[in-house]
Amino acid sequence: MAVSKSVWKVLEPRNMELGPREGNKALTHWRYAKDGDGIVWLLLDRAGESANTLSEAVMSELDTVLAEVQSSGAKGLVIRSAKEGGFIAGADIRDFRDVRDAGEVEARMRRAHEIIDRLAGLPMPTVVVVHGHCLGGGLELALACKHRIAVSGASFGFPEILLGLHPGLGGTFRLPALIDPIEAMTMMLTGRTVHTKKAKALGLVDAVVEERHVKNAVRAAVAGEMKPSRPGLKGGVFGFGAARRMAAKRMRAEAEKKAPKKHYPAPYRLIGLWEEHGGDSRAMQKAEIRSFSELLASETAQNLMRVFFLREGLKRHGRGESGIRRVHVIGAGTMGGDIAAWCAARGFTVSLTDLDPKAIAGAVGRAAAFYDKGLHSTLDRRDALDRLMPDFEGDGIAKADLVIEAVAEKAEVKRKVFEAIAPRMKKDAILATNTSSIPLETLREGLPFPDWFLGLHFFNPVTRMELVEVVAHDQANEKALARARAFCGAISRLPAPVKSAPGFLVNRVLTPYLVEALTMFDEGVPKETIDKAAKDFGMPMGPIELADRVGLDICLEVARMLKERLNDPMPEVPDWLVKKVEAGETGRKAGKGLYAYDEKGRPKGEEVKVADGGEAPRADAEMADRLVLPMLNTLVRCLREGVVADEETVDEAMIFATGFAPFRGGPLHYARKRGVEEVVAALRQLEEKHGVRFAPDAGWDMLKA
């Protein structure tokens, strides 16, 4: 191993082409030197950070360097990152956190634009070389150069929309001027990244090369032998206001489906900028700066920045080395099969077993379909399938570093599985259960190694839901828990540490929300109205649709278990729900539940019926309170009981497992912003009207302190 590291060190200068190694001038974050061809190589290596971001200090130094380059007589300038991980991850949003003065932001942005404009105006050829990620402000810097060269595997994107913003450093006018304006707007409106092949096809980059060819590609660009991308015919068409107005109308309609304007104004600001100023870069630049500054100072953007930092906090839980290479999954149903497929896609060797061979075949088929859509190359897809091994005899148990159980949600079934596999597991292997609600104290009975047993609760769909509850119990080995959290990080999932308790955190909190919705439905409130009230509040889907998505059978099982094991006041489960489950109408997976579903799994629209002369109840703030406040009350109870350690974990878990209105910054953050006293008063009013289940928990006093 020492020899390998030594060889790597010797070869390190050849791994990335970084220009001359002698004569470098160095500032804090940048270093630069002129090579024998008269080309200045400018390298960004932000001090004290694992990734490059554009802070004010980085931009100030760039301005200093550009002034020197401009007067140096250089034949060309090439900019790239000296960090292995990628080019630039965007602006450093820490510089803007808690800034509420739009005027202050505007002044800072005007200065940043002057620096980028200076780069764009340099008289010599300017080339940016991108490896890894090139995002946000990093892409805007790249767009100001005359040529863009991508190293194979690079990715480009504008994630600002996910922070309640739009590009603010020239992206709104430089990208539509470079590529098809509709493609440009799609990139900015969705926040999705494009990889090298698509970037080349769009004209976003002029060339895609392997690392060993970077120097020759730079020389060709500086010598004028590399043709820069030119906008196609569509660029000319959208120079006309009428064409932009038609396209903008369609864009707004699409945006409204996923990001309602009243909650997420940024997409509509961006569309308006392009519609009004598209084709006039100077006017667009002024409008971009003003709009970006106003958005950044808004509560929505500041809350979404909070969500970004919450995500970073969860990522920190997932750092470290797990020591896990092989994973064995027991249960090839939807959850188990998808967990296995995801782990294989992330580079782990995975064996998958089930009593039913057809279930394994179905899981491998679903995995192949996911890989076809989600992985970027044929080689990646082939390798992922090679790592996912059907295991009809369970031979993978003996080799696995981690065994994940994902069988039926019944304690006796799970314990029988553990009894059978425990003697076959190797020493220090971790046994994890994917139970969604059963306390681990119940499941560990009879285990010869309860200290290496824990919970890894994934959420459905596994390929989209980022959060995993890492569940501890009082006999769990801390080393095993740390390895489990690091494993989550290695599979690009966010580990939320929680303690064993009925329902853990997320399902315990969701249950009163879902049961209250079913109670309202039982009272005659149309399901569409209930769902609308939740969505108007900002939830990604209503509780009735969510219950169907989770499965009415699972909702019923969890509700019964929580009612039996906890003192949390909860309404009785309606009899009609029991009958629905007994009849097999369990939700979307069955094609019928509270909604009926078409062949693609979409709920069919139904006419809302009301009694003669009656009027359907309207979705309003009081109805939203009746749904949302029981969640907040239960979260406070879990915090008081120590199921979670702090408010940040509460907010993280609910945002990344349930999609709780991200623009509100998290449920407890929302409660604090609304006012703890006001929330408690609203709960008391609901208690008077609807019963003791709304009684404010004693934990609210902790939040008042």
mmCIF file of N, CA and C in Angstrom, residues 330 355 393-394 397 413-425 431 446-449:
data_model
loop_
_atom_site.group_PDB
_atom_site.id
_atom_site.type_symbol
_atom_site.label_atom_id
_atom_site.label_comp_id
_atom_site.label_asym_id
_atom_site.label_seq_id
_atom_site.Cartn_x
_atom_site.Cartn_y
_atom_site.Cartn_z
ATOM 1 N N ILE A 330 -32.144 -8.807 2.558
ATOM 2 C CA ILE A 330 -33.132 -9.882 2.696
ATOM 3 C C ILE A 330 -34.511 -9.293 2.479
ATOM 4 N N LEU A 355 -37.584 -15.443 -0.325
ATOM 5 C CA LEU A 355 -38.167 -16.785 -0.421
ATOM 6 C C LEU A 355 -38.807 -17.025 -1.775
ATOM 7 N N GLU A 393 -29.967 -18.771 -2.300
ATOM 8 C CA GLU A 393 -29.666 -19.584 -1.119
ATOM 9 C C GLU A 393 -29.201 -18.748 0.074
ATOM 10 N N GLY A 394 -29.001 -17.449 -0.125
ATOM 11 C CA GLY A 394 -28.527 -16.610 0.971
ATOM 12 C C GLY A 394 -27.046 -16.767 1.263
ATOM 13 N N ILE A 397 -24.764 -13.873 2.844
ATOM 14 C CA ILE A 397 -24.800 -13.492 4.270
ATOM 15 C C ILE A 397 -23.422 -13.621 4.904
ATOM 16 N N VAL A 413 -42.151 -12.105 12.230
ATOM 17 C CA VAL A 413 -41.518 -12.493 10.960
ATOM 18 C C VAL A 413 -40.055 -12.058 10.958
ATOM 19 N N LYS A 414 -39.807 -10.836 11.381
ATOM 20 C CA LYS A 414 -38.438 -10.330 11.389
ATOM 21 C C LYS A 414 -37.559 -11.131 12.347
ATOM 22 N N ARG A 415 -38.090 -11.473 13.510
ATOM 23 C CA ARG A 415 -37.281 -12.225 14.482
ATOM 24 C C ARG A 415 -36.930 -13.613 13.952
ATOM 25 N N LYS A 416 -37.831 -14.232 13.212
ATOM 26 C CA LYS A 416 -37.529 -15.542 12.607
ATOM 27 C C LYS A 416 -36.396 -15.422 11.598
ATOM 28 N N VAL A 417 -36.396 -14.326 10.838
ATOM 29 C CA VAL A 417 -35.312 -14.086 9.883
ATOM 30 C C VAL A 417 -33.991 -13.934 10.631
ATOM 31 N N PHE A 418 -33.994 -13.140 11.701
ATOM 32 C CA PHE A 418 -32.762 -12.909 12.464
ATOM 33 C C PHE A 418 -32.236 -14.222 13.062
ATOM 34 N N GLU A 419 -33.155 -15.040 13.547
ATOM 35 C CA GLU A 419 -32.759 -16.318 14.147
ATOM 36 C C GLU A 419 -32.056 -17.200 13.121
ATOM 37 N N ALA A 420 -32.533 -17.135 11.875
ATOM 38 C CA ALA A 420 -31.954 -17.975 10.825
ATOM 39 C C ALA A 420 -30.608 -17.455 10.335
ATOM 40 N N ILE A 421 -30.437 -16.142 10.286
ATOM 41 C CA ILE A 421 -29.215 -15.606 9.653
ATOM 42 C C ILE A 421 -28.096 -15.303 10.641
ATOM 43 N N ALA A 422 -28.426 -15.058 11.903
ATOM 44 C CA ALA A 422 -27.400 -14.642 12.866
ATOM 45 C C ALA A 422 -26.208 -15.604 12.918
ATOM 46 N N PRO A 423 -26.416 -16.950 12.932
ATOM 47 C CA PRO A 423 -25.259 -17.859 12.993
ATOM 48 C C PRO A 423 -24.390 -17.818 11.735
ATOM 49 N N ARG A 424 -24.934 -17.291 10.637
ATOM 50 C CA ARG A 424 -24.198 -17.303 9.367
ATOM 51 C C ARG A 424 -23.420 -16.009 9.136
ATOM 52 N N MET A 425 -23.660 -14.997 9.953
ATOM 53 C CA MET A 425 -22.999 -13.711 9.744
ATOM 54 C C MET A 425 -21.580 -13.730 10.295
ATOM 55 N N LEU A 431 -25.985 -5.935 11.490
ATOM 56 C CA LEU A 431 -27.335 -6.348 11.104
ATOM 57 C C LEU A 431 -28.249 -5.140 11.258
ATOM 58 N N GLY A 446 -33.386 -12.182 21.669
ATOM 59 C CA GLY A 446 -32.829 -13.443 21.194
ATOM 60 C C GLY A 446 -31.607 -13.301 20.318
ATOM 61 N N LEU A 447 -31.240 -12.072 19.932
ATOM 62 C CA LEU A 447 -30.065 -11.886 19.084
ATOM 63 C C LEU A 447 -28.787 -12.141 19.891
ATOM 64 N N PRO A 448 -27.833 -12.909 19.348
ATOM 65 C CA PRO A 448 -26.584 -13.138 20.075
ATOM 66 C C PRO A 448 -25.660 -11.923 20.098
ATOM 67 N N PHE A 449 -25.945 -10.941 19.232
ATOM 68 C CA PHE A 449 -25.082 -9.746 19.174
ATOM 69 C C PHE A 449 -25.937 -8.485 19.053
#
